[in-house]
Coordinates of N, CA, C and O in Angstrom, one line a residue:
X64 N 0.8 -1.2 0.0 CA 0.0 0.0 0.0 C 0.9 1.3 0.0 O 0.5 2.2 -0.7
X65 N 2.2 1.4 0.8 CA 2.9 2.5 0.3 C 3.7 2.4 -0.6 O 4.0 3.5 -1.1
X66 N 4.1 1.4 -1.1 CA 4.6 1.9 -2.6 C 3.8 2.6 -3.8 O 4.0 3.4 -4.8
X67 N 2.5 1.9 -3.1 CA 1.3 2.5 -4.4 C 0.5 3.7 -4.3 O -0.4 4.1 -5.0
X68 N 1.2 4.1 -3.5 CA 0.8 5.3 -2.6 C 1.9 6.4 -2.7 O 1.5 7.5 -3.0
X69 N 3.1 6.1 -2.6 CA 4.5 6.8 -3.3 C 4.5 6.7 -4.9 O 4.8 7.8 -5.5
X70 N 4.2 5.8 -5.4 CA 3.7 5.7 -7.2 C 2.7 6.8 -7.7 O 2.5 7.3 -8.8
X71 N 2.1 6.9 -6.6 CA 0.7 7.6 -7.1 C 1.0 9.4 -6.8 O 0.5 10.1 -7.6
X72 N 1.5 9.8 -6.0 CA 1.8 10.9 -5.6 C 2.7 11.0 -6.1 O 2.5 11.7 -7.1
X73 N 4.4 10.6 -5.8 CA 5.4 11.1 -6.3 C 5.9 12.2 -5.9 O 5.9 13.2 -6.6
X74 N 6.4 12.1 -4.8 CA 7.1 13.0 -4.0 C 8.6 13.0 -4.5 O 9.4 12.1 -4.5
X75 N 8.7 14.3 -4.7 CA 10.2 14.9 -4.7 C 11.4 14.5 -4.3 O 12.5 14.5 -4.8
X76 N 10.6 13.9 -2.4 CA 12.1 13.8 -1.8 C 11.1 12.9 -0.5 O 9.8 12.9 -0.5
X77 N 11.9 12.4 0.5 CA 11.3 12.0 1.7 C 12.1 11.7 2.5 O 13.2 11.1 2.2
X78 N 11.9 12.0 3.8 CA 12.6 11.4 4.5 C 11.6 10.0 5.1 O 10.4 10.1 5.4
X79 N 12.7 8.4 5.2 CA 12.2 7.2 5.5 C 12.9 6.7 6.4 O 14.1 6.6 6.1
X80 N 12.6 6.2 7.9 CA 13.4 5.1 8.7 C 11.9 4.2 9.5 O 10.7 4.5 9.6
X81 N 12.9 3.0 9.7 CA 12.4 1.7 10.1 C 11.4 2.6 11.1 O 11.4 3.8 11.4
X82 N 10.3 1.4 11.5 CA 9.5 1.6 12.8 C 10.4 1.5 13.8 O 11.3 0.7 13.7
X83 N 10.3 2.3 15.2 CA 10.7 1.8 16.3 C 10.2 2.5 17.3 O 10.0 3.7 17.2
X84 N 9.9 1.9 18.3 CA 9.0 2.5 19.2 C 9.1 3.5 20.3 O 10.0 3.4 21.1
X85 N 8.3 4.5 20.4 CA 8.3 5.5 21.2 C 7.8 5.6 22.1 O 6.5 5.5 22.1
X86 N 8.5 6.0 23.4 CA 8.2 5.8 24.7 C 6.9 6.8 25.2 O 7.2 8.0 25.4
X87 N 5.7 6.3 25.5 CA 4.2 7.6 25.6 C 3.8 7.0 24.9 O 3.0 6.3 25.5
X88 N 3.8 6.6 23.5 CA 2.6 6.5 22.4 C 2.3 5.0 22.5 O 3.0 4.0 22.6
X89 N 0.5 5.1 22.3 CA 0.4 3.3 22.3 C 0.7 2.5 21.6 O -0.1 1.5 21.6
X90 N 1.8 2.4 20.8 CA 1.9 1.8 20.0 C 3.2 1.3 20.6 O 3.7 0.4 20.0
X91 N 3.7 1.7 21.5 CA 5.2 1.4 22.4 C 4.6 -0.1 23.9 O 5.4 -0.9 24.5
X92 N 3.1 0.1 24.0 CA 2.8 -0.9 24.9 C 2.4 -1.7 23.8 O 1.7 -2.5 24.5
X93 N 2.3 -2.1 22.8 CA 1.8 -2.8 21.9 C 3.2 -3.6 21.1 O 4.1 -3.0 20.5
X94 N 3.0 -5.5 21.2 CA 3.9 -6.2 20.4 C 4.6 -6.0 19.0 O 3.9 -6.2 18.0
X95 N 5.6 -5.8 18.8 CA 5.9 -5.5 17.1 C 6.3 -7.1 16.7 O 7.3 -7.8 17.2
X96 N 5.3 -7.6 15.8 CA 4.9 -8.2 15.1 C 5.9 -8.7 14.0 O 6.0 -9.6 13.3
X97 N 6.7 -7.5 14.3 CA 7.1 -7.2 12.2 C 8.9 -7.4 12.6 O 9.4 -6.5 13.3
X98 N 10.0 -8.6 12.1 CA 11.1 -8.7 12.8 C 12.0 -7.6 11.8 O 11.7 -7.1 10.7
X99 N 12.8 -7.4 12.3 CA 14.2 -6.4 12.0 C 14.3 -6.9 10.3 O 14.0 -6.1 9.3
X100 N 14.6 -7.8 10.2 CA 14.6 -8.1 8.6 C 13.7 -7.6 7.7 O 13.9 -7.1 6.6
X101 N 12.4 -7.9 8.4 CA 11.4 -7.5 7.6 C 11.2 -5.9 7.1 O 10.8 -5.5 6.0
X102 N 11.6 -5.0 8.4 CA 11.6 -3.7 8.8 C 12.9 -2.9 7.5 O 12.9 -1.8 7.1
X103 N 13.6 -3.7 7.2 CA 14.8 -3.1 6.8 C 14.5 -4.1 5.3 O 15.7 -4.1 5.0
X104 N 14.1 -4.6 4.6 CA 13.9 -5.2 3.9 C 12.8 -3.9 3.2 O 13.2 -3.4 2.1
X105 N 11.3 -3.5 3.8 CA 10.9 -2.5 3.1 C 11.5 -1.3 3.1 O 11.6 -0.8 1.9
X106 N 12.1 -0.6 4.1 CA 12.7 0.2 4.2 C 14.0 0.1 3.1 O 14.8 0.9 3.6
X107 N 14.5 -0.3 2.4 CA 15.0 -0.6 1.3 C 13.9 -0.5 0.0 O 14.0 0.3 -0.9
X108 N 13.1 -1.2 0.0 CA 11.8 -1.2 -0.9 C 11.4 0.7 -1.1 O 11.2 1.4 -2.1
X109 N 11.3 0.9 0.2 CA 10.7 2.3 -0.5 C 11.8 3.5 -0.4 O 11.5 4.5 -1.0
X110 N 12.9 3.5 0.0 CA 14.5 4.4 -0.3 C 14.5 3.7 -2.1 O 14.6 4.4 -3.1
X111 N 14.5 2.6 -2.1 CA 14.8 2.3 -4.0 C 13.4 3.2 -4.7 O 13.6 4.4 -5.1
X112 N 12.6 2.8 -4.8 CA 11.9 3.4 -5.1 C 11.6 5.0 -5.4 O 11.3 5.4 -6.5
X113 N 11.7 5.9 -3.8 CA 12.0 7.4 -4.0 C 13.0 7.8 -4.7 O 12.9 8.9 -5.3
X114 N 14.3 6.9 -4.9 CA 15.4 7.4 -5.5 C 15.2 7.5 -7.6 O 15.6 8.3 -8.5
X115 N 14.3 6.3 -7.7 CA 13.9 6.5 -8.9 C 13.0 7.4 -9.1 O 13.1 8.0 -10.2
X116 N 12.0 7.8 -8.3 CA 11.1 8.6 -8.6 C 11.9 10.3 -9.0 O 12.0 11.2 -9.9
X117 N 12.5 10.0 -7.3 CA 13.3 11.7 -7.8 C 14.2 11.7 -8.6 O 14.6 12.8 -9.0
X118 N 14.8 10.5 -9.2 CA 15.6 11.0 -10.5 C 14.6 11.3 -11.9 O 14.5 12.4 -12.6
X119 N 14.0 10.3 -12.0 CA 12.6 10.9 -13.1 C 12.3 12.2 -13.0 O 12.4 12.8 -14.0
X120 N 11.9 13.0 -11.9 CA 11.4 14.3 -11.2 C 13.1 15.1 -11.9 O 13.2 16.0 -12.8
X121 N 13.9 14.5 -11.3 CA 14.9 15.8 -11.5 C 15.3 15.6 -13.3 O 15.9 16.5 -14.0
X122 N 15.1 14.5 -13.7 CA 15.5 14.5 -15.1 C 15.2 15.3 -15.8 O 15.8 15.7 -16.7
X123 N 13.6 15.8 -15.4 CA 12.4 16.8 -16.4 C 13.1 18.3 -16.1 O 12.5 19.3 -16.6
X124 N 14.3 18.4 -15.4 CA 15.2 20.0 -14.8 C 15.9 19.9 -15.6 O 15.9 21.0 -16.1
X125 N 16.9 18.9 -16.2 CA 17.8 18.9 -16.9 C 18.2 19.9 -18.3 O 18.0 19.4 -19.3
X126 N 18.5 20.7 -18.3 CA 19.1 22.0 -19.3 C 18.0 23.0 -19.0 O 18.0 23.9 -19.8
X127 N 17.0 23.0 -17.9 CA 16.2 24.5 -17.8 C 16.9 25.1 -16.8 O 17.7 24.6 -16.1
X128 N 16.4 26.5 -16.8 CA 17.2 27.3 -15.6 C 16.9 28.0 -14.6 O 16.6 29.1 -15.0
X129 N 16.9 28.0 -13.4 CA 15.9 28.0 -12.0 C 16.5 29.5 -11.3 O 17.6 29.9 -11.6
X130 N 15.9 29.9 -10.7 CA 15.6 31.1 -10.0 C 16.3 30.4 -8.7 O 15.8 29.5 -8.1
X131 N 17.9 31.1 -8.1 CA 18.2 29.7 -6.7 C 18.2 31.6 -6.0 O 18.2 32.7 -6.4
X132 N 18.0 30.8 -4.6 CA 18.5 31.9 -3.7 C 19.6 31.5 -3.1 O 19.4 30.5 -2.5
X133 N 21.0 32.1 -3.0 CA 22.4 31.8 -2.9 C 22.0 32.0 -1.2 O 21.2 32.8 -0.8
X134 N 22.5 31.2 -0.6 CA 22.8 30.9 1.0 C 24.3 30.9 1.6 O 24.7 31.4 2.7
X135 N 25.1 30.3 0.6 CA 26.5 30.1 1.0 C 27.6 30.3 -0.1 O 27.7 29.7 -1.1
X136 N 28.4 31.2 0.4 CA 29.8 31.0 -0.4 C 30.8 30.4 -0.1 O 31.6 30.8 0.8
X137 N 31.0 29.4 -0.7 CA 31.8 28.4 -0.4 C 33.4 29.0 -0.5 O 34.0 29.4 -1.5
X138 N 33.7 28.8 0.9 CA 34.8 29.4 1.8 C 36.5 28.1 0.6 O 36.9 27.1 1.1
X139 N 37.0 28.5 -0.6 CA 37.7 27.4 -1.0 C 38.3 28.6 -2.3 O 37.8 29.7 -2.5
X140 N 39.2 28.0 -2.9 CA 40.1 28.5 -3.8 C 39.2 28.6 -5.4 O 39.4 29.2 -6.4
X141 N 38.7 28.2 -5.3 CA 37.4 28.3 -6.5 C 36.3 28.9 -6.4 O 36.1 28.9 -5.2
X142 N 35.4 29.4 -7.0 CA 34.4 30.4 -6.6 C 33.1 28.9 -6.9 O 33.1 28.1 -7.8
X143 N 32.3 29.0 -5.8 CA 31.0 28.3 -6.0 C 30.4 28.6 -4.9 O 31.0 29.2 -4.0
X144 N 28.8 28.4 -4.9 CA 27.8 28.5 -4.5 C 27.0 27.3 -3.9 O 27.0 26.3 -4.6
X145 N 26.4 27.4 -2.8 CA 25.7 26.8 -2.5 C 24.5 27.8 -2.2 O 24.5 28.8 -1.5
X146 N 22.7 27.0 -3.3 CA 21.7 27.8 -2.9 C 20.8 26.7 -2.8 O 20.9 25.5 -2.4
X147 N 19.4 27.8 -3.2 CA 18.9 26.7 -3.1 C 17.3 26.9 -4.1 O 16.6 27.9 -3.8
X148 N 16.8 26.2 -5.0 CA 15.6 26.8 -5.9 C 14.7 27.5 -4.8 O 14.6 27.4 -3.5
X149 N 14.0 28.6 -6.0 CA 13.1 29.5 -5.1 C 11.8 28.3 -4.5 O 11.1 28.5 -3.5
X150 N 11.8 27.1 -5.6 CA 10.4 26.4 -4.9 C 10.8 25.0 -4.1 O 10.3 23.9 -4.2
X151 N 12.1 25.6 -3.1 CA 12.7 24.5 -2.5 C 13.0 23.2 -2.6 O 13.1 22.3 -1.8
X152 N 13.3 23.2 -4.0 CA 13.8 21.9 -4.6 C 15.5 22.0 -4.3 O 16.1 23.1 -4.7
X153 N 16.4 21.0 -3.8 CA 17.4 20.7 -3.4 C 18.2 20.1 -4.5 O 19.3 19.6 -4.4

């Protein structure tokens, strides 16, 4: 259901880590069912996945040219930039 769910939307970017439980929430007094293999096995599944999507996503940028707002001058013997697009694409 989340891969088809990540397929269907297509998000940019994400951040993904395994389940693990949090101390207060009921889901911390509740058995995990689901072993470490299993946990890291999707979590693999859907990091592969976002990585193709956002390369598809960033392929469609390839020779156009973006509006960045410069953040950093990179402190080095060569002149570059670190910014960032005005519609916070990284």
């Amino acid at each position: 259901m989340t891969l088809d769910v990540m397929g269907k939307v297509r998000y940019d970017g994400s951040y993904m880590f395994k389940y693990s439980p949090r101390e207060g929430t009921k889901a911390f007094k509740m058995d995990d069912d689901v072993t470490e293999e299993v946990k890291s096995r999707r979590l693999q599944e859907i990091i592969k996945l976002q990585q193709k999507i956002s390369y598809e996503i960033n392929q469609t940028l390839v020779g156009k040219e973006e509006i960045i707002l410069v953040e950093v001058l990179a402190k080095s013997l060569t002149i570059s930039f670190r910014g960032e697009p005005i519609l916070t694409k990284l």
